[in-house]
Coordinates of C-alpha atoms and ligand atoms in Angstrom, one line a residue:
X25 CA 0.1 -0.1 -0.5
X26 CA 1.5 3.7 -0.7
X27 CA -0.1 6.7 1.5
X28 CA 0.9 10.2 0.7
X29 CA 1.5 12.7 3.6
X30 CA -1.9 14.6 1.8
X31 CA -3.6 13.9 -0.6
X32 CA -5.1 17.0 -3.1
X33 CA -6.0 14.7 -5.8
X34 CA -8.3 13.0 -3.5
X35 CA -10.0 15.8 -2.5
X36 CA -10.6 17.4 -6.0
X37 CA -12.3 13.9 -7.2
X38 CA -14.8 15.0 -4.8
X39 CA -15.6 18.4 -5.8
X40 CA -14.4 18.4 -9.8
X41 CA -17.9 19.7 -10.8
X42 CA -18.0 22.2 -9.0
X43 CA -14.3 23.7 -9.4
X44 CA -14.4 22.9 -12.8
X45 CA -17.2 24.7 -13.2
X46 CA -16.2 27.8 -10.7
X47 CA -12.9 28.2 -12.7
X48 CA -14.4 28.2 -16.4
X49 CA -17.1 31.0 -15.5
X50 CA -14.0 33.1 -14.1
X51 CA -12.4 32.6 -16.9
X52 CA -15.8 33.0 -19.5
X53 CA -16.5 36.1 -17.6
X54 CA -12.8 37.6 -17.8
X55 CA -12.7 38.6 -13.9
X56 CA -9.2 38.1 -13.1
X57 CA -8.3 40.8 -11.2
X58 CA -10.6 41.9 -8.2
X59 CA -14.8 41.3 -9.7
X60 CA -17.7 39.4 -7.7
X61 CA -15.5 36.3 -6.5
X62 CA -13.1 38.2 -4.7
X63 CA -15.7 40.1 -2.6
X64 CA -17.3 37.2 -2.2
X65 CA -14.6 35.2 -0.8
X66 CA -13.6 38.3 1.0
X67 CA -17.3 38.8 2.7
X68 CA -18.1 34.7 3.5
X69 CA -14.6 34.1 5.2
X70 CA -15.1 37.5 7.2
X71 CA -18.2 36.0 8.2
X72 CA -17.2 32.4 8.6
X73 CA -13.9 33.6 10.9
X74 CA -16.7 35.8 12.5
X75 CA -14.4 39.3 11.7
X76 CA -15.4 42.2 10.1
X77 CA -13.7 42.1 7.2
X78 CA -11.2 40.2 5.3
X79 CA -8.8 41.5 2.8
X80 CA -7.7 38.2 0.3
X81 CA -4.0 38.9 -1.1
X82 CA -1.2 37.1 -2.9
X83 CA -0.2 34.4 -0.4
X84 CA 0.1 34.0 3.3
X85 CA 4.1 35.3 3.2
X86 CA 2.9 38.5 2.3
X87 CA -0.6 38.8 4.3
X88 CA 2.1 38.8 7.6
X89 CA 4.2 41.9 5.8
X90 CA 1.0 43.8 5.1
X91 CA -0.2 43.5 8.1
X92 CA 3.2 44.3 9.9
X93 CA 3.5 47.5 7.2
X94 CA -0.4 48.7 8.2
X95 CA 0.6 48.1 11.7
X96 CA 3.6 51.1 11.3
X97 CA 5.9 48.3 12.3
X98 CA 9.7 48.8 10.5
X99 CA 13.7 49.7 10.8
X100 CA 14.5 49.8 14.7
X101 CA 11.5 47.4 15.6
X102 CA 11.5 44.0 17.0
X103 CA 8.6 41.6 16.8
X104 CA 8.9 38.3 19.0
X105 CA 8.0 35.1 17.0
X106 CA 8.4 31.2 17.8
X107 CA 11.2 29.3 17.0
X108 CA 9.1 26.7 15.7
X109 CA 7.7 27.8 12.7
X110 CA 7.8 28.2 8.7
X111 CA 10.8 30.6 8.1
X112 CA 7.2 32.9 6.7
X113 CA 7.2 33.9 10.0
X114 CA 10.3 35.7 10.7
X115 CA 11.2 36.2 7.1
X116 CA 8.0 39.2 7.2
X117 CA 9.5 40.5 9.8
X118 CA 13.1 41.0 8.2
X119 CA 11.0 42.3 5.0
X120 CA 9.8 45.4 6.6
X121 CA 13.1 45.8 8.4
X122 CA 12.3 45.0 12.0
X123 CA 14.4 42.7 13.6
X124 CA 12.7 38.9 14.3
X125 CA 13.7 37.8 17.7
X126 CA 12.7 33.9 18.7
X127 CA 10.9 32.7 21.7
X128 CA 10.7 28.9 22.8
X129 CA 8.3 26.9 22.0
X130 CA 6.3 25.1 25.0
X131 CA 6.8 21.0 25.2
X132 CA 3.7 18.7 23.9
X133 CA 1.7 21.6 22.7
X134 CA 5.0 23.4 20.5
X135 CA 3.3 26.5 20.1
X136 CA 5.2 29.6 21.6
X137 CA 5.9 29.8 25.0
X138 CA 4.0 32.9 26.6
X139 CA 6.6 32.9 29.4
X140 CA 9.5 33.3 27.2
X141 CA 8.0 35.6 24.5
X142 CA 7.8 37.9 28.2
X143 CA 11.3 37.6 28.4
X144 CA 11.8 38.3 24.9
X145 CA 10.2 41.5 25.6
X146 CA 12.5 45.0 25.0
X147 CA 11.8 48.4 24.8
X148 CA 12.1 48.1 21.4
X149 CA 9.1 45.3 21.2
X150 CA 6.1 46.2 18.5
X151 CA 4.2 42.8 18.0
X152 CA 4.2 39.4 18.8
X153 CA 3.5 36.9 15.8
X154 CA 2.0 33.5 17.5
X155 CA 1.8 31.0 15.0
X156 CA -1.6 28.6 15.3
X157 CA 0.9 25.6 15.0
X158 CA -0.4 22.0 13.1
X159 CA -3.3 23.3 13.6
X160 CA -3.4 23.9 17.0
X161 CA -4.3 27.4 18.9
X162 CA -1.5 29.4 20.2
X163 CA -1.8 30.5 24.3
X164 CA -4.0 33.6 23.4
X165 CA -5.7 34.5 26.7
X166 CA -1.1 35.0 28.0
X167 CA -0.1 36.1 24.9
X168 CA -2.9 38.6 24.7
X169 CA -2.4 39.8 28.5
X170 CA 1.5 40.0 27.6
X171 CA 0.5 42.6 24.4
X172 CA -1.5 44.4 26.7
X173 CA 1.4 45.5 29.1
X174 CA 3.8 46.2 27.1
X175 CA 1.4 47.8 24.5
X176 CA 2.2 45.5 22.0
X177 CA 0.2 44.4 18.4
X178 CA -0.6 40.9 18.0
X179 CA -0.7 38.9 14.7
X180 CA -1.9 35.3 14.4
X181 CA -0.2 33.4 11.6
X182 CA -3.2 31.2 11.3
X183 CA -1.6 29.7 7.9
X184 CA -1.7 26.2 9.7
X185 CA -4.7 26.7 11.8
X186 CA -8.1 27.5 9.9
X187 CA -10.7 26.7 11.8
X188 CA -8.9 26.0 15.0
X189 CA -11.1 27.0 18.3
X190 CA -9.7 28.9 21.6
X191 CA -12.0 28.6 24.4
X192 CA -14.8 29.2 22.0
X193 CA -13.5 31.8 19.8
X194 CA -11.5 30.9 16.3
X195 CA -7.9 31.0 15.3
X196 CA -7.3 34.2 13.8
X197 CA -10.3 36.6 15.3
X198 CA -8.3 37.2 18.6
X199 CA -5.3 39.4 18.1
X200 CA -5.1 43.0 16.6
X201 CA -5.1 41.4 12.9
X202 CA -4.6 37.8 11.8
X203 CA -2.9 36.5 8.3
X204 CA -3.6 33.4 6.3
X205 CA -2.5 31.3 3.9
X206 CA -4.3 29.5 1.4
X207 CA -1.6 27.6 0.0
X208 CA -3.1 24.2 -2.1
X209 CA -1.7 22.1 0.9
X210 CA -3.2 23.9 3.8
X211 CA -6.4 23.1 5.4
X212 CA -8.6 25.2 2.7
X213 CA -6.1 25.6 -0.1
X214 CA -6.1 27.3 -3.7
X215 CA -5.4 26.1 -7.1
X216 CA -2.3 28.0 -6.8
X217 CA -1.2 30.9 -4.1
X218 CA -3.4 33.2 -2.0
X219 CA -3.5 34.2 1.4
X220 CA -5.6 36.4 3.2
X221 CA -5.4 39.2 5.9
X222 CA -8.3 39.8 9.0
X223 CA -9.4 42.2 11.4
X224 CA -12.3 44.0 12.9
X225 CA -10.3 47.3 13.2
X226 CA -11.6 49.2 10.3
X227 CA -9.0 51.8 9.8
X228 CA -6.7 49.5 10.3
X229 CA -7.8 47.1 7.7
X230 CA -8.5 49.8 5.1
X231 CA -4.2 50.4 5.6
X232 CA -3.9 46.6 4.9
X233 CA -6.2 47.0 1.8
X234 CA -4.3 50.1 0.5
X235 CA -0.8 48.3 1.6
X236 CA -1.4 45.5 -0.6
X237 CA -2.7 47.7 -3.8
X238 CA -0.5 50.1 -4.1
X239 CA -1.2 52.2 -1.7
X240 CA -4.2 53.1 -3.1
X241 CA -8.2 53.6 -2.2
X242 CA -9.0 53.9 -6.2
X243 CA -7.4 53.9 -9.3
X244 CA -4.7 56.4 -9.6
X245 CA -5.0 58.1 -5.8
X246 CA -2.3 57.1 -4.2
X247 CA -1.7 58.0 -0.6
X248 CA 1.2 56.3 0.4
X249 CA 3.5 53.6 -1.6
X250 CA 2.3 49.8 -0.9
X251 CA 3.0 46.4 -2.8
X252 CA 0.5 44.6 -5.3
X253 CA -0.4 41.6 -3.8
X254 CA -4.0 40.2 -4.6
X255 CA -5.9 37.3 -4.2
X256 CA -6.6 36.9 -8.1
X257 CA -10.3 35.9 -9.3
X258 CA -9.6 31.9 -10.5
X259 CA -8.1 31.2 -7.0
X260 CA -11.3 33.3 -5.3
X261 CA -13.6 31.0 -7.3
X262 CA -12.0 28.0 -6.2
X263 CA -12.1 29.1 -2.7
X264 CA -15.7 30.0 -2.8
X265 CA -16.2 26.2 -3.4
X266 CA -14.4 24.9 -1.1
X267 CA -15.0 27.2 2.1
X268 CA -18.2 25.3 2.4
X269 CA -16.6 22.5 2.9
X270 CA -14.2 23.7 5.3
X271 CA -15.6 22.9 8.5
X272 CA -16.6 19.0 7.3
X273 CA -12.9 18.3 6.2
X274 CA -11.8 19.8 9.7
X275 CA -14.0 17.2 11.6
X276 CA -13.0 14.7 9.3
X277 CA -9.4 15.5 10.1
X278 CA -10.6 15.5 13.8
X279 CA -12.1 11.8 13.6
X280 CA -9.0 10.6 11.6
X281 CA -6.5 12.2 14.5
X282 CA -8.9 10.2 17.2
X283 CA -8.1 7.2 15.6
X284 CA -4.6 7.3 15.4
X285 CA -4.4 8.1 19.0
X286 CA -6.7 4.8 19.7
X287 CA -4.5 3.0 17.2
X288 CA -1.0 4.1 18.4
X289 CA -1.2 5.1 22.3
X290 CA 0.1 1.7 23.5
X291 CA 3.4 2.6 21.4
X292 CA 5.4 4.0 24.6
X293 CA 8.2 5.2 21.9
X294 CA 5.7 7.7 20.9
X295 CA 4.3 11.0 22.6
X296 CA 0.8 12.1 20.5
X297 CA -0.4 15.1 20.2
X298 CA -2.2 16.6 23.2
X299 CA -5.2 19.2 23.2
X300 CA -5.6 21.1 26.3
X301 CA -9.6 21.8 27.7
X302 CA -11.3 24.7 25.6
X303 CA -9.6 23.9 22.7
X304 CA -10.2 22.6 19.5
X305 CA -7.1 21.6 16.7
X306 CA -7.8 21.2 13.1
X307 CA -4.7 18.8 12.2
X308 CA -2.8 20.5 9.7
X309 CA -1.0 17.9 10.2
X310 CA -0.6 15.1 12.6
X311 CA 2.7 15.1 14.6
X312 CA 4.1 13.2 17.2
X313 CA 7.5 12.5 19.1
X314 CA 9.1 9.4 18.3
X315 CA 12.1 7.9 19.2
X316 CA 14.2 6.8 17.0
X317 CA 13.3 9.3 14.3
X318 CA 15.1 9.4 11.6
X319 CA 15.2 5.3 11.0
X320 CA 11.1 5.4 12.1
X321 CA 10.5 7.6 8.6
X322 CA 12.8 5.6 6.3
X323 CA 11.0 2.1 7.7
X324 CA 8.0 4.4 6.9
X325 CA 9.2 5.5 3.8
X326 CA 10.6 1.6 2.6
X327 CA 7.1 0.7 3.1
X328 CA 5.4 3.3 1.2
X329 CA 4.1 5.9 4.0
X330 CA 5.3 9.2 3.6
X331 CA 5.8 11.3 6.3
X332 CA 7.1 15.3 6.9
X333 CA 8.8 16.9 9.7
X334 CA 7.9 20.3 10.2
X335 CA 10.4 21.5 10.9
X336 CA 13.9 19.6 10.5
X337 CA 15.7 22.7 11.4
X338 CA 14.5 25.3 13.7
X339 CA 14.3 28.8 12.6
X340 CA 17.1 30.1 14.9
X341 CA 19.8 27.7 13.7
X342 CA 19.0 28.0 10.1
X343 CA 21.7 29.6 7.9
X344 CA 19.5 32.5 7.1
X345 CA 19.5 33.3 10.7
X346 CA 23.7 32.9 11.2
X347 CA 24.7 36.0 11.9
X348 CA 22.5 35.9 15.1
X349 CA 25.2 33.5 16.8
X350 CA 21.9 31.1 18.6
X351 CA 23.2 27.8 20.4
X352 CA 20.6 24.8 21.0
X353 CA 20.5 26.3 24.8
X354 CA 18.9 29.5 23.8
X355 CA 15.4 27.5 23.0
X356 CA 16.2 24.3 24.4
X357 CA 12.7 22.7 23.8
X358 CA 12.5 24.2 20.0
X359 CA 16.4 21.9 19.9
X360 CA 15.2 19.4 21.2
X361 CA 12.0 18.8 19.6
X362 CA 13.7 19.3 16.0
X363 CA 15.1 15.6 16.2
X364 CA 12.1 14.2 17.4
X365 CA 9.1 15.5 15.5
X366 CA 7.4 13.1 12.9
X367 CA 3.9 14.4 10.8
X368 CA 2.4 11.2 10.1
X369 CA -0.3 11.1 6.6
X370 CA -3.1 13.2 7.2
X371 CA -6.3 13.8 5.3
X372 CA -9.9 14.1 5.2
X373 CA -10.3 11.3 2.7
X374 CA -7.7 9.0 4.4
X375 CA -9.1 5.5 4.7
X376 CA -9.7 3.1 7.7
X377 CA -7.2 1.1 5.9
X378 CA -4.5 3.6 5.1
X379 CA -4.4 4.0 8.8
X380 CA -4.3 0.8 10.3
X381 CA -1.5 0.5 7.9
X382 CA 0.6 3.5 9.2
X383 CA -0.3 2.0 12.4
X384 CA 1.4 -1.7 11.7
X385 CA 4.0 -0.2 9.9
X386 CA 4.8 2.6 13.0
X387 CA 4.4 -1.2 15.4
X388 CA 6.6 -3.4 13.5
X389 CA 9.2 -0.9 13.6
X390 CA 9.4 -0.2 17.6
X391 CA 8.6 -4.1 18.1
X392 CA 12.2 -5.6 15.9
Ligands
PLP411 C1 2.7 28.0 4.5 C2 2.9 29.3 5.9 C3 2.8 30.8 5.8 C4 3.2 31.4 4.7 O1 2.6 31.0 3.7 P1 2.3 30.9 2.3 O2 1.2 31.2 1.3 O3 3.1 29.7 1.6 O4 3.4 32.0 1.8 C5 3.3 31.2 6.8 N1 3.4 30.9 8.2 C6 3.4 29.5 8.2 C7 3.3 29.1 9.6 C8 3.1 28.7 7.3 O5 2.9 27.0 7.4

């Protein structure tokens, strides 16, 4: 049996008719930039998230840059980001001329450690970017308290957390702004690059819109310089077909995670994902901590099972951040995780047989 890590083909088979028609309509109507599909996606996504406004943009990395710019963050400013994330989170800070300052992550939950984040606050700190990593919410109460105490902005990087819940609130509806990626493999994915910035503050969201559109309100009236980063019409049409199915897909992921946890709970060499009370995980990936991780990954590969490592080298230890001179002891939890994390196949269409096969191959590895 072959089990992929994600299965975009299986998802497309289920929605092919609607997606093909939506794409064809966009092209028939030549609605490439802006237009009714973009407008209706922005409105539907804001309503689904429970915020006043959503501005579709080119991708999730631009979304972070645009959010930082709209908040006026730039040279001389520091932004606290988790050591354990995709590089887009820290890259966006550098892109606007600010300095990303890393903080360690929590054991068991893997999201930003609010205590270490507090220790990293200096007079130059302007914002914190918690990441809802793997589909699990960061500790938003503690992070919002910290932000209030020091007068900081909070941008929720929700690229992996579409639909995750924190104490009844959706991830991405809590901070001053939130950003989303609709990269094809994300819980809500377009058929190319796409992203969004969301928020409740009308004036701030207008700056977001303008920055993503060359600093203009209308055609050639530019109030400031911005960039060109827009959600295109064809991608919006695809997202409009997929958004109504997102909650159902997330429920399927949750069900599969429960099944994994049953199948794998008697393997002492694994630590399974944990979910604190009043949280709902959306399992962008199902990540375990595994003893002898590299050998387990090779064993799974040999048996046709694809896995992922998010991320094999944590941000502070990447060549891109060599100049910071970070050592393992700076982020002990993150450093320890990078050699143990392993993400197992997870996609809403995954079958019972596929899951049982994955569990059997893992058991056989530890029994030998
Ligand atoms: C995917 C991702 C991004 C970037 O999104 P793109 O759409 O690929 O630019 C940002 N942050 C995190 C945590 C991500 O996983």
